[in-house]
PDB file of C-alpha atoms in Angstrom:
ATOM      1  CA  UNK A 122      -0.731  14.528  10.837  1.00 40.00           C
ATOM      2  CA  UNK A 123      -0.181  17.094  13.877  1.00 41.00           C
ATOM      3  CA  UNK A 124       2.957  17.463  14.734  1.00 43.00           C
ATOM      4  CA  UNK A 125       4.705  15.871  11.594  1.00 43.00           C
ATOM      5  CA  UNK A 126       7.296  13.739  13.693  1.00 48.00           C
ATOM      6  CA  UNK A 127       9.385  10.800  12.546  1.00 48.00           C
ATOM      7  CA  UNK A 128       7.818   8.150  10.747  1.00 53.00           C
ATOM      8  CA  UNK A 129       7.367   4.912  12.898  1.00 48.00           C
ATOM      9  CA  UNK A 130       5.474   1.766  13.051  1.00 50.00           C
ATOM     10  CA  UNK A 131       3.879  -0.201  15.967  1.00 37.00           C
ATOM     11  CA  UNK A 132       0.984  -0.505  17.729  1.00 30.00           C
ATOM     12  CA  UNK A 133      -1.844   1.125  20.517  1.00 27.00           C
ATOM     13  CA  UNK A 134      -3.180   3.976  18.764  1.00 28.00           C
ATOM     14  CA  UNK A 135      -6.887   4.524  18.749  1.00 27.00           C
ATOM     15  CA  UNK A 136      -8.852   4.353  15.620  1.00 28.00           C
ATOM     16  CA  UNK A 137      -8.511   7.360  13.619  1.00 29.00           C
ATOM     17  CA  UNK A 138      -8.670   9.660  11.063  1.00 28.00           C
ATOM     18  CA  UNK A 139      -6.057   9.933   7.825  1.00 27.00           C
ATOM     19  CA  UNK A 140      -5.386  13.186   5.731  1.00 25.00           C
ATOM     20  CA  UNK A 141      -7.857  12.685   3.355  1.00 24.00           C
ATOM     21  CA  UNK A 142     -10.863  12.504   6.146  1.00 26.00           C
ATOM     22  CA  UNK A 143     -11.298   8.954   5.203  1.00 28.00           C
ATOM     23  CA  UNK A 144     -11.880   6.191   8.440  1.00 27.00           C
ATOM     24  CA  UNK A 145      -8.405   4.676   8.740  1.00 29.00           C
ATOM     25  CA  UNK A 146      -7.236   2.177  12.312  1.00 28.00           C
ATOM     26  CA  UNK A 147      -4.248   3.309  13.158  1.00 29.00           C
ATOM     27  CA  UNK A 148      -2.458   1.673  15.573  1.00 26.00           C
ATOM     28  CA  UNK A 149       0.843   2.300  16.975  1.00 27.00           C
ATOM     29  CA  UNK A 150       3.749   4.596  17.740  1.00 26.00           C
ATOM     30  CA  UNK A 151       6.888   3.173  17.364  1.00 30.00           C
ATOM     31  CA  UNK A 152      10.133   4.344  19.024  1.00 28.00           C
ATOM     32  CA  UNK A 153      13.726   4.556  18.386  1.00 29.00           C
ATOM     33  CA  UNK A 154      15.915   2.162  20.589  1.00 30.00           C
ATOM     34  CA  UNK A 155      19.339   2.994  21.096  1.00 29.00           C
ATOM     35  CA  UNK A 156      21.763   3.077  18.519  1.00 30.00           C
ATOM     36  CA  UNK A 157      19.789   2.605  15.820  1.00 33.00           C
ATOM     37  CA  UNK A 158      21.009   1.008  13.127  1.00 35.00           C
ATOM     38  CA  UNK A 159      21.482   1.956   9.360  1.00 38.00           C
ATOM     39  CA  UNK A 160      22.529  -0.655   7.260  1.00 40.00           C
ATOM     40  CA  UNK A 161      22.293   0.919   4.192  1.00 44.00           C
ATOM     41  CA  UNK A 162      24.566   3.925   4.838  1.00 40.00           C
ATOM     42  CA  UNK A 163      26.886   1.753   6.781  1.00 38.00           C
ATOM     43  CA  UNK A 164      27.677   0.744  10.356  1.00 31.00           C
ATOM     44  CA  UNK A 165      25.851  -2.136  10.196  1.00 30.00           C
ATOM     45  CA  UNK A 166      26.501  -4.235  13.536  1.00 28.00           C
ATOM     46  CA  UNK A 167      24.083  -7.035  12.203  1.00 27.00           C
ATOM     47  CA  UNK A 168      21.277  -6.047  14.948  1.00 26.00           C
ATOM     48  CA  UNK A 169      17.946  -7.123  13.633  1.00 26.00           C
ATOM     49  CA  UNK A 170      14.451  -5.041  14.114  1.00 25.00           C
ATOM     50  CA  UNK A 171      11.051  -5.795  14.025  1.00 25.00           C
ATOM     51  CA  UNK A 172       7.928  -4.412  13.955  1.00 26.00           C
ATOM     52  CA  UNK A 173       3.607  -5.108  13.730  1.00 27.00           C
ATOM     53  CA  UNK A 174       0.855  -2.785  14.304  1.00 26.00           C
ATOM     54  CA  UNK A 175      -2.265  -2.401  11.785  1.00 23.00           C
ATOM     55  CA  UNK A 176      -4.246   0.345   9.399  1.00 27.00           C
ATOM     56  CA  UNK A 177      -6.873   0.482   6.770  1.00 28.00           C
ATOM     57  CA  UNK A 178      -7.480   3.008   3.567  1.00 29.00           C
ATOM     58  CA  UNK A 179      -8.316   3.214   0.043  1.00 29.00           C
ATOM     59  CA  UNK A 180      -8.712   5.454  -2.436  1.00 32.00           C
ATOM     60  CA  UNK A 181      -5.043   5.460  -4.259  1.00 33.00           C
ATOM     61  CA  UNK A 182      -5.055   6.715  -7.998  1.00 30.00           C
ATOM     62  CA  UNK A 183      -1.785   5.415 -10.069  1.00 34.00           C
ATOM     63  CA  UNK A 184      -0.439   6.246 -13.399  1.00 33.00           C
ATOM     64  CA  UNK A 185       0.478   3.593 -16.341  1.00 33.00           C
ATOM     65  CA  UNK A 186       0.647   3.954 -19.797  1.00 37.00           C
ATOM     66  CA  UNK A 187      -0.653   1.392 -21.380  1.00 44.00           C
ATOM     67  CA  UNK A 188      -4.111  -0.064 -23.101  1.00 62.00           C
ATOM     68  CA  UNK A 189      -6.249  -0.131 -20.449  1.00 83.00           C
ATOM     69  CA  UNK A 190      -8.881  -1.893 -18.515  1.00 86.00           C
ATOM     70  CA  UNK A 191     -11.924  -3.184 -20.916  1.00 90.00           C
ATOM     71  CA  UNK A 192     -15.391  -3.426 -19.852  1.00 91.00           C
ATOM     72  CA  UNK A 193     -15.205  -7.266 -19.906  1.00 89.00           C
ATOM     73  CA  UNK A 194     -12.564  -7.088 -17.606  1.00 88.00           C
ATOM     74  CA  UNK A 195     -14.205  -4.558 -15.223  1.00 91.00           C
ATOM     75  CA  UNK A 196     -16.794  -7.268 -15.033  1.00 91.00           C
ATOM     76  CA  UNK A 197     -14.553  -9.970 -14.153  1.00 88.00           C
ATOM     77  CA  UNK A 198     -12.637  -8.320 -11.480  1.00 87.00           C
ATOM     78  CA  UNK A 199     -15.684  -6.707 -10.300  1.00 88.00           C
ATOM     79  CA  UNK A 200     -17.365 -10.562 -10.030  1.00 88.00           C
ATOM     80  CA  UNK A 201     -13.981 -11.676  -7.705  1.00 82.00           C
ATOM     81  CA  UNK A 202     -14.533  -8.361  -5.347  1.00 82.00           C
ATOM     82  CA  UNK A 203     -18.242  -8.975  -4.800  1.00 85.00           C
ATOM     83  CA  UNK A 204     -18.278 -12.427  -4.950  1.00 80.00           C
ATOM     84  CA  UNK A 205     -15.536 -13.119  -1.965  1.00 71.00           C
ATOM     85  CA  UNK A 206     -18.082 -11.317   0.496  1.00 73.00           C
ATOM     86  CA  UNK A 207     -21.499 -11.208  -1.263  1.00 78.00           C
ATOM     87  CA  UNK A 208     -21.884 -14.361  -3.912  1.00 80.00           C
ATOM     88  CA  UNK A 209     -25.738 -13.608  -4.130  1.00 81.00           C
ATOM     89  CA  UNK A 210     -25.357 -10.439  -5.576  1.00 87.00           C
ATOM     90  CA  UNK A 211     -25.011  -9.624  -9.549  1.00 89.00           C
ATOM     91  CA  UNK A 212     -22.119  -7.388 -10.305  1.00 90.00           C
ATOM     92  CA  UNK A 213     -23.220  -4.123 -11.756  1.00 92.00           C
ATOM     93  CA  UNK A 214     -21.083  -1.444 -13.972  1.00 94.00           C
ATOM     94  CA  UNK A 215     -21.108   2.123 -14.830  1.00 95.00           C
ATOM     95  CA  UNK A 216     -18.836   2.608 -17.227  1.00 95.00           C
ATOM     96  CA  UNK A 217     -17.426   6.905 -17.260  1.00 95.00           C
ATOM     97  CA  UNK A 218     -13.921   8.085 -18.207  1.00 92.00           C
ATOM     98  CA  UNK A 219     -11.640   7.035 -15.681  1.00 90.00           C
ATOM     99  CA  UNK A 220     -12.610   3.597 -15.717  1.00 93.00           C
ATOM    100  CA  UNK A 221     -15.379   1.302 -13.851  1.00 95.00           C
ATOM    101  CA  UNK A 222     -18.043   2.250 -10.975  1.00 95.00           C
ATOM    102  CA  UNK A 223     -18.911  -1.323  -9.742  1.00 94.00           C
ATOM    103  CA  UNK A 224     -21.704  -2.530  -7.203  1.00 92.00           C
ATOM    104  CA  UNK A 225     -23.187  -5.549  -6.280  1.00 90.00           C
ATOM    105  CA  UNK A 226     -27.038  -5.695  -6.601  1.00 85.00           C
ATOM    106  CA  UNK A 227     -29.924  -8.013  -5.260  1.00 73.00           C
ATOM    107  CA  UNK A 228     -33.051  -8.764  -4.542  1.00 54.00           C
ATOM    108  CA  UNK A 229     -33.012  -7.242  -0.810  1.00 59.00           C
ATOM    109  CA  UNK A 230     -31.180  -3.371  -0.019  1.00 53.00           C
ATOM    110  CA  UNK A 231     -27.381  -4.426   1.184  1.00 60.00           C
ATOM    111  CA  UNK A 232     -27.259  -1.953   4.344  1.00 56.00           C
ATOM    112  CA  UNK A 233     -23.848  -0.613   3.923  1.00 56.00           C
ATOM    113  CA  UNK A 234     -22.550  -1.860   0.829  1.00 69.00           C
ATOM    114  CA  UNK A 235     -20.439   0.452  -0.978  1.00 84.00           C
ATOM    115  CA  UNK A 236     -19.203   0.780  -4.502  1.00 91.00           C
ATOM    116  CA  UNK A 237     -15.527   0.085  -6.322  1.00 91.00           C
ATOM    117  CA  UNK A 238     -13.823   2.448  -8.903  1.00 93.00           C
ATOM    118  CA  UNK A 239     -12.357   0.366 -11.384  1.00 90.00           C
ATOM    119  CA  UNK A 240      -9.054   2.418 -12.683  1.00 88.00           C
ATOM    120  CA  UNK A 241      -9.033   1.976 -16.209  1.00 88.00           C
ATOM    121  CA  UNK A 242      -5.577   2.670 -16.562  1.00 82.00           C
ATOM    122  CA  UNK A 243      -4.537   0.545 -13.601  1.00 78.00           C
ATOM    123  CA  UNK A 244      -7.171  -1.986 -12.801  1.00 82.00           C
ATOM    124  CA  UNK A 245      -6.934  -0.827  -9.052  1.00 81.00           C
ATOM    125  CA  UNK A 246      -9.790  -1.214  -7.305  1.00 83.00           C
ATOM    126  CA  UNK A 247     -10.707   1.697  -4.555  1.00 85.00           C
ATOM    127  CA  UNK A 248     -13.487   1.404  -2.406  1.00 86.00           C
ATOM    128  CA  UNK A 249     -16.163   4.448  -1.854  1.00 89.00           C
ATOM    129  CA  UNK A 250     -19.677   5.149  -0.383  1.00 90.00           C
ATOM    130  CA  UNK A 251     -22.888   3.939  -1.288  1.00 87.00           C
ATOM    131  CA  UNK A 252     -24.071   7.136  -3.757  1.00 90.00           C
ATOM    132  CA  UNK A 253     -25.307   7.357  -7.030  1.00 92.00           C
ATOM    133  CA  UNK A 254     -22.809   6.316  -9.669  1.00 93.00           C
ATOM    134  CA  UNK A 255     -22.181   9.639 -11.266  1.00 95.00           C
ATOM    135  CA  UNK A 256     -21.737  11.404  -7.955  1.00 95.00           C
ATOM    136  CA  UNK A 257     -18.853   8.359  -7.209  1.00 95.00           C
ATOM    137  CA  UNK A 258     -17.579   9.395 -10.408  1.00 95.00           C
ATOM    138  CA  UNK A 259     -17.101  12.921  -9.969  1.00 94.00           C
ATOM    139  CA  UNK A 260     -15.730  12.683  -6.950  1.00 93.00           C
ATOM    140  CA  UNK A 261     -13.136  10.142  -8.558  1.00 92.00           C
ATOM    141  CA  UNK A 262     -12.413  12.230 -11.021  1.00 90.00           C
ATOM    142  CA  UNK A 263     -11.840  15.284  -8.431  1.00 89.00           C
ATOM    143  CA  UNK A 264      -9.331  13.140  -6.133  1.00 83.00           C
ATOM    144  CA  UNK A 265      -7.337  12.436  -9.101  1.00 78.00           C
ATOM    145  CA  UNK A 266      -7.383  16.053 -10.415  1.00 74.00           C
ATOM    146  CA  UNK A 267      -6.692  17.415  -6.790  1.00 68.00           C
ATOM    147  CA  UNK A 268      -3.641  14.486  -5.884  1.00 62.00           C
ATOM    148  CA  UNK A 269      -2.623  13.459  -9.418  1.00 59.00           C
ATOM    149  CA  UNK A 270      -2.079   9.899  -9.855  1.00 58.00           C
ATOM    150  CA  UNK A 271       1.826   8.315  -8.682  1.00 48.00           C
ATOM    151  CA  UNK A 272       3.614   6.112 -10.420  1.00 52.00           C
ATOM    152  CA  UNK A 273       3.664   2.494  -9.143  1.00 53.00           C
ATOM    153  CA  UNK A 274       6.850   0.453  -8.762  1.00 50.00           C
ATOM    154  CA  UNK A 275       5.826  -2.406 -10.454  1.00 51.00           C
ATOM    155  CA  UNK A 276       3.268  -2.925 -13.641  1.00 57.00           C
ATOM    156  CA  UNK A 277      -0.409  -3.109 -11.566  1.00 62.00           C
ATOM    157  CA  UNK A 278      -1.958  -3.324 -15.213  1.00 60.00           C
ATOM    158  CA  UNK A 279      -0.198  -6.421 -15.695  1.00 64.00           C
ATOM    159  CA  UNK A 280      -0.802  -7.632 -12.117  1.00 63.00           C
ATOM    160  CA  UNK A 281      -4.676  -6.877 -12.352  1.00 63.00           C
ATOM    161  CA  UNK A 282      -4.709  -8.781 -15.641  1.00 63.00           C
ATOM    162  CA  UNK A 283      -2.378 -11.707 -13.662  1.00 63.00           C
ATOM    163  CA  UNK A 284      -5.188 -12.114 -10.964  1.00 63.00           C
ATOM    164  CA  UNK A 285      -7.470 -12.586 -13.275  1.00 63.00           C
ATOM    165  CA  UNK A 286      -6.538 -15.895 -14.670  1.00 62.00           C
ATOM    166  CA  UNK A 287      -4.171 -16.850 -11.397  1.00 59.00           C
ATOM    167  CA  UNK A 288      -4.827 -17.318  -7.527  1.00 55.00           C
ATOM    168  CA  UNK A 289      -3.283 -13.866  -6.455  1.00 57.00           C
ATOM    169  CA  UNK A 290      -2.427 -15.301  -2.767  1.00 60.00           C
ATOM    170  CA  UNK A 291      -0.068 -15.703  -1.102  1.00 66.00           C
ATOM    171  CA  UNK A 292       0.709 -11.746  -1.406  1.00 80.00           C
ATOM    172  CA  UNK A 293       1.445  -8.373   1.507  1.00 85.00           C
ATOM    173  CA  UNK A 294      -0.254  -5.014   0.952  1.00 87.00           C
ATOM    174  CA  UNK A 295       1.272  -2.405   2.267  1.00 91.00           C
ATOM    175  CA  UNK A 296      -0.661   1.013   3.916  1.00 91.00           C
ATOM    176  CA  UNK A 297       1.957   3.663   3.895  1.00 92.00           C
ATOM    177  CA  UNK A 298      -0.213   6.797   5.465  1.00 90.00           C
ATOM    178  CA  UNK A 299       1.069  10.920   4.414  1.00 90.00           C
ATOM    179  CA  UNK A 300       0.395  14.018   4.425  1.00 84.00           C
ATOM    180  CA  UNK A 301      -1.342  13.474   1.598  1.00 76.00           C
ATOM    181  CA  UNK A 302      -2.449  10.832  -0.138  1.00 78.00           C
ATOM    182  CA  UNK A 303      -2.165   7.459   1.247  1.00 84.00           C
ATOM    183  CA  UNK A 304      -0.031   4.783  -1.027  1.00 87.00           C
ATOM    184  CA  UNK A 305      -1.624   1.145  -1.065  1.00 85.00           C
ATOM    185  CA  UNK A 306       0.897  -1.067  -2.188  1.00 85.00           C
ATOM    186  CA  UNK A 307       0.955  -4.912  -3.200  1.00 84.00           C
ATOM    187  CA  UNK A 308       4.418  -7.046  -3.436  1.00 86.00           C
ATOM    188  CA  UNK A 309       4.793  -7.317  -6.657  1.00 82.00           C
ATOM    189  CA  UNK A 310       4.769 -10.065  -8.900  1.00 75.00           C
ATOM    190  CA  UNK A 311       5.665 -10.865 -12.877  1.00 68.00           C
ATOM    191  CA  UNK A 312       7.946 -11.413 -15.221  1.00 67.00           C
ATOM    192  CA  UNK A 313       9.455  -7.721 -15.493  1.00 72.00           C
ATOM    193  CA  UNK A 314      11.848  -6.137 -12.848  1.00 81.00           C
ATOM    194  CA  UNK A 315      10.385  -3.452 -10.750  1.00 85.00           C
ATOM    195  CA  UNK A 316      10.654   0.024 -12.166  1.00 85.00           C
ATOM    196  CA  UNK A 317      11.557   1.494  -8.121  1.00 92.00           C
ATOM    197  CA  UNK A 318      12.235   5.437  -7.696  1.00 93.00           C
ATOM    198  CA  UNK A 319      15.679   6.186  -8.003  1.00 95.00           C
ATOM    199  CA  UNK A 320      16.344   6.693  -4.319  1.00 97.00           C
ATOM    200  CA  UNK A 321      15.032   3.275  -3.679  1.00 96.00           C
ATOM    201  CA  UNK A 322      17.115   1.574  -6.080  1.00 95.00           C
ATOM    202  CA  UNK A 323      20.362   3.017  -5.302  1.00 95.00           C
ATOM    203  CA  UNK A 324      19.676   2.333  -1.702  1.00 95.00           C
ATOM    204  CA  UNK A 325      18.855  -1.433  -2.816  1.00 95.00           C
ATOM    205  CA  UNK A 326      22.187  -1.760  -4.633  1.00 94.00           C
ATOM    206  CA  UNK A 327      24.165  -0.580  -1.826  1.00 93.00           C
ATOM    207  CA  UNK A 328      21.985  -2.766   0.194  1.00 93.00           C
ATOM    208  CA  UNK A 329      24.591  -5.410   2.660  1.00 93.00           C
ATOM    209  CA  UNK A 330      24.351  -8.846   1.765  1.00 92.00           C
ATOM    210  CA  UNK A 331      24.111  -9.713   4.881  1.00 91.00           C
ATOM    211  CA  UNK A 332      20.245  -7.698   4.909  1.00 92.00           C
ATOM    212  CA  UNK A 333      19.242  -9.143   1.602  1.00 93.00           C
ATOM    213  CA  UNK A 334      16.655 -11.326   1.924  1.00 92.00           C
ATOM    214  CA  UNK A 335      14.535 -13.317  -0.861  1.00 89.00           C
ATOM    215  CA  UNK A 336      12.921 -11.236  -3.392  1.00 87.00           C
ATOM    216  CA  UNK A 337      13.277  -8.556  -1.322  1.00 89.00           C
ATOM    217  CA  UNK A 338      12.908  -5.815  -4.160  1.00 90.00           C
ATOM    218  CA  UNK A 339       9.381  -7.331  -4.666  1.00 90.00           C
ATOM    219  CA  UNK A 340       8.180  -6.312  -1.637  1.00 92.00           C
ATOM    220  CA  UNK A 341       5.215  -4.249  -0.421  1.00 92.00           C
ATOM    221  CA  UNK A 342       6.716  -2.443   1.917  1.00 94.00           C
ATOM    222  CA  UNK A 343       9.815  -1.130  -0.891  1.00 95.00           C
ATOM    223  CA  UNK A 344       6.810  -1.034  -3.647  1.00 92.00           C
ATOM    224  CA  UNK A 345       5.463   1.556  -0.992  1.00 93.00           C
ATOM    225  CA  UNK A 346       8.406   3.575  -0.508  1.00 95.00           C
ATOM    226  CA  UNK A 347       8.789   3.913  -3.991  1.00 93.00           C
ATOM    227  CA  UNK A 348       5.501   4.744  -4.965  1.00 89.00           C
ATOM    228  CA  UNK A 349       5.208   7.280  -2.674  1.00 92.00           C
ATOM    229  CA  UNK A 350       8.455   9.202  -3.979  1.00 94.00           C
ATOM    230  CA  UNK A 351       7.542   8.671  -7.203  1.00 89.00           C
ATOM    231  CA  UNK A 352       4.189  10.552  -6.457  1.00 87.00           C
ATOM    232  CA  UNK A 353       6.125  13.099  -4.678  1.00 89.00           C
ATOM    233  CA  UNK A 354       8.306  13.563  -7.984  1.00 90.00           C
ATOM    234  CA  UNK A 355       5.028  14.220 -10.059  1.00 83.00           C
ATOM    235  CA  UNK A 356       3.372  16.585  -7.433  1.00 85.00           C
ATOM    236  CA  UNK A 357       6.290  18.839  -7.687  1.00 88.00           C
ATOM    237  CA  UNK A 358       7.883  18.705 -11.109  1.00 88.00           C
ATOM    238  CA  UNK A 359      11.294  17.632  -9.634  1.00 92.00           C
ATOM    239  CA  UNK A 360      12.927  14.497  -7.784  1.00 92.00           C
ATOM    240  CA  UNK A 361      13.182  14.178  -4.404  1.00 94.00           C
ATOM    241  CA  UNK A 362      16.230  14.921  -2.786  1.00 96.00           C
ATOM    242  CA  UNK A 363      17.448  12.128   0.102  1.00 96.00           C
ATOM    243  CA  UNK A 364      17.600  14.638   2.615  1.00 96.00           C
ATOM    244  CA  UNK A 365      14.037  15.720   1.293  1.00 96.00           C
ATOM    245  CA  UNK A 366      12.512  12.124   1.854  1.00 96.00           C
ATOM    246  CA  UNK A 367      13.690  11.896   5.477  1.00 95.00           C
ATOM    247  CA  UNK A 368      12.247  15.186   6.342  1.00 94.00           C
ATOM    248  CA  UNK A 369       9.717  15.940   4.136  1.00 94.00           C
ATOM    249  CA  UNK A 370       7.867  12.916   2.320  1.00 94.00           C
ATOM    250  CA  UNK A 371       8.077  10.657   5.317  1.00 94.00           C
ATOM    251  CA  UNK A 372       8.592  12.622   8.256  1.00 91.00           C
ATOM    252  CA  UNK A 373       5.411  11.453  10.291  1.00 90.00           C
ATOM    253  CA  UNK A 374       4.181   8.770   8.065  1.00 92.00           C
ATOM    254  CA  UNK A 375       2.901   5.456   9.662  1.00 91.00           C
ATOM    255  CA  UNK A 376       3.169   2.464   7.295  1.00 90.00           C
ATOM    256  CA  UNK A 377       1.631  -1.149   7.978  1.00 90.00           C
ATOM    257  CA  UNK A 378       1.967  -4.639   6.272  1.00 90.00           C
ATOM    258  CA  UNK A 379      -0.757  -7.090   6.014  1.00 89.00           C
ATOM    259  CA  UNK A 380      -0.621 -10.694   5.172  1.00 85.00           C
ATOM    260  CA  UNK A 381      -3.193 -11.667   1.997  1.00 80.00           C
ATOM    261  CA  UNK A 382      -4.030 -15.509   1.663  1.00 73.00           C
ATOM    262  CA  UNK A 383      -6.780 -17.635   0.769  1.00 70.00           C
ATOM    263  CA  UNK A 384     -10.029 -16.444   2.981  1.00 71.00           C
ATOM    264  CA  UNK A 385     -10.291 -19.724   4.601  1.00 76.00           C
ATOM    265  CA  UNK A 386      -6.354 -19.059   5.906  1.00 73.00           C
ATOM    266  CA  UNK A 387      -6.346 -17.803   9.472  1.00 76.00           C
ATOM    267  CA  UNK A 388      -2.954 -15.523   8.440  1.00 73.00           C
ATOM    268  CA  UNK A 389      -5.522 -13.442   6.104  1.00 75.00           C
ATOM    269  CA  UNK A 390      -5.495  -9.729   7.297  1.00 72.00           C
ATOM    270  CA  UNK A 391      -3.299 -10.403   9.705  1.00 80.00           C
ATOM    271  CA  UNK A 392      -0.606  -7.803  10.544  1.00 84.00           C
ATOM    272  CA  UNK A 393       2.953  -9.334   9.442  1.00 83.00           C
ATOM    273  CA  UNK A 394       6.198  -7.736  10.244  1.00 85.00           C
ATOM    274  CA  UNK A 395       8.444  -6.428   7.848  1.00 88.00           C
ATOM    275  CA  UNK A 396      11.578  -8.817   6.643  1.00 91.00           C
ATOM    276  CA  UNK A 397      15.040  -7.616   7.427  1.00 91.00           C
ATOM    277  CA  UNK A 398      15.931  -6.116   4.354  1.00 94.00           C
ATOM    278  CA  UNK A 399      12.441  -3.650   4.139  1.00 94.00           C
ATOM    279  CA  UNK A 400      13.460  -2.843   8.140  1.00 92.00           C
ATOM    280  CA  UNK A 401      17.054  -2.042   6.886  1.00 92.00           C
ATOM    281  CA  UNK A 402      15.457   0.407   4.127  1.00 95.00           C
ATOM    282  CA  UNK A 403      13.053   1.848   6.227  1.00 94.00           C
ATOM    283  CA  UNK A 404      15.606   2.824   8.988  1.00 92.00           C
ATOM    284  CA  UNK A 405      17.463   3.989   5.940  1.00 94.00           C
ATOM    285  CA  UNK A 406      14.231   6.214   4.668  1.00 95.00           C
ATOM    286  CA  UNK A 407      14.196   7.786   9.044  1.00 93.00           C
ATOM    287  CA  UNK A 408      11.416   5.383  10.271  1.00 92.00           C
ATOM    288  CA  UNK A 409      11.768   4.456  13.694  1.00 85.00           C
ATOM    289  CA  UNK A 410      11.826   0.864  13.750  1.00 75.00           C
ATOM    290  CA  UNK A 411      10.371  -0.089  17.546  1.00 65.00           C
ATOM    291  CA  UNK A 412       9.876  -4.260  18.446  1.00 55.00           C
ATOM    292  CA  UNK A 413       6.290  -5.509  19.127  1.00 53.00           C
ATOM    293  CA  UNK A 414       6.123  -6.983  22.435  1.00 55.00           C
ATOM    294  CA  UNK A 415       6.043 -10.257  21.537  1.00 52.00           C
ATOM    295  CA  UNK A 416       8.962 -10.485  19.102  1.00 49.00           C
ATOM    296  CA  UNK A 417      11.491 -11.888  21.601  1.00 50.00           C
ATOM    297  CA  UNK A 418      11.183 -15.494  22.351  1.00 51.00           C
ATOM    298  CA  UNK A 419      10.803 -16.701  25.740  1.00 55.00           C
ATOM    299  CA  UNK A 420      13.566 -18.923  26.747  1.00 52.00           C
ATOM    300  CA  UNK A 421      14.403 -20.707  29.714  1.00 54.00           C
ATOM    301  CA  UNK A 422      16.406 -19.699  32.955  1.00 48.00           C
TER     302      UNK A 422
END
């Protein structure tokens, strides 16, 4: 991003274009009010932040070791994606390395109907163009060559295999946009505690009580935060510093929140702010935390 200035969120930027070339809406620069606060590190005076503004993207690779994806379960998640905007299609699989190229086919030429990469270590689902399926999975194969893959906070094999057999709403994804790669991140949700970088979870233990709200370490926007670190850590054989994540992994970043319900819910895709403990770590992380317009109530004279 020109100019690599503080991270922020809010709203009123044009759509746009991301690091990797890829369409992203971006909307927003946030600002820093005066005396901002950072709860984590101490000085708290209780003030409360908000903040709303929307973005798009795809294309994440993540790392877990474990068995992965099978065929029959490429199929099944591939029947959800394609059947929430196109139930008249047959789901359609390529099966290559990395995992699953996916498509919906039908009697009649979809105009501008893409394809999904199934990760088979993950079961994340990117989106890409319409080409032929080996092309899609060369290029897949390329990204995750060129970017590596991060590690995720929480288990998205597990969570992929969750959705399967459970309603996976309500939920927030989280669109954290770099220098780089963009992160996609979901709250997360399981049995097992969130494996968080180790910046994030020393910042969460010192974390006021005052600022901690429920299941706030299963967030999106803290899932985000770590898997970005995380990813840093790989790229460079080394952990991040604190003083590096400020200045280096996030200075400039723009990170979004999106609500994910039932498709019939008028809150789907809609921006959400972030709750008061992921403002209190991103203030913490040198995001400039500005208030949409509309977050003070209007009250009578």
């Amino acid at each position: 991003m020109a100019g690599r200035q503080r991270p922020h969120l809010g709203r009123g930027r044009p759509p746009g274009q991301h690091a990797l070339g890829r369409p992203a809406a971006r909307y927003g620069v946030g600002h820093a009010g005066p005396g901002r606060v950072d709860p984590v590190a101490g000085g708290a005076d209780g003030r409360r932040f908000s903040a709303a503004g929307a973005a798009a993207g795809h294309g994440r690779i993540a790392l877990v070791t474990a068995p992965g994806i099978t065929a029959n379960e490429a199929r099944r998640i591939a029947a959800r994606w394609i059947g929430e905007s196109s139930p008249d299609l047959s789901p359609q699989l390529y099966e290559f390395d990395a995992g699953y190229v996916v498509w919906g086919a039908g009697s009649e030429p979809q105009l501008g109907a893409g394809r999904g990469v199934i990760d088979r270590e993950t079961g994340e689902l990117s989106v890409w163009p319409a080409l032929p399926v080996e092309v899609v999975a060369q290029r897949y194969r390329a990204e995750r060559a060129a970017f590596g893959r991060p590690l995720p906070a929480g288990d998205q094999l597990t969570q992929a295999r969750r959705d399967l057999d459970r309603v996976g709403t309500p939920a927030t994804i989280t669109y954290l946009l770099l220098d780089g790669p963009p992160v996609t991140a979901r709250s997360i949700k399981g049995d097992s505690e969130p494996q968080h970088h180790p910046l994030v979870a020393d910042a969460l233990r010192r974390l006021p009580l005052e600022f901690r709200e429920r299941g706030y370490q299963r967030c999106s926007e803290i899932a985000a935060l770590s898997s970005a670190l995380l990813a840093d850590d790989v790229r460079r054989g080394r952990p991040a510093t604190l003083d590096e994540a400020r200045k280096r992994v996030f200075r400039g970043a723009e990170l979004v929140t999106y609500r994910v319900r039932e498709p019939a819910d008028p809150q789907d895709a809609v921006p959400g702010a972030p709750c008061l403990s992921c403002l209190a770590m991103l203030a913490y992380f040198g995001f400039d935390i500005a208030p949409p317009e509309d977050f003070w109530p209007e009250v009578d004279s």
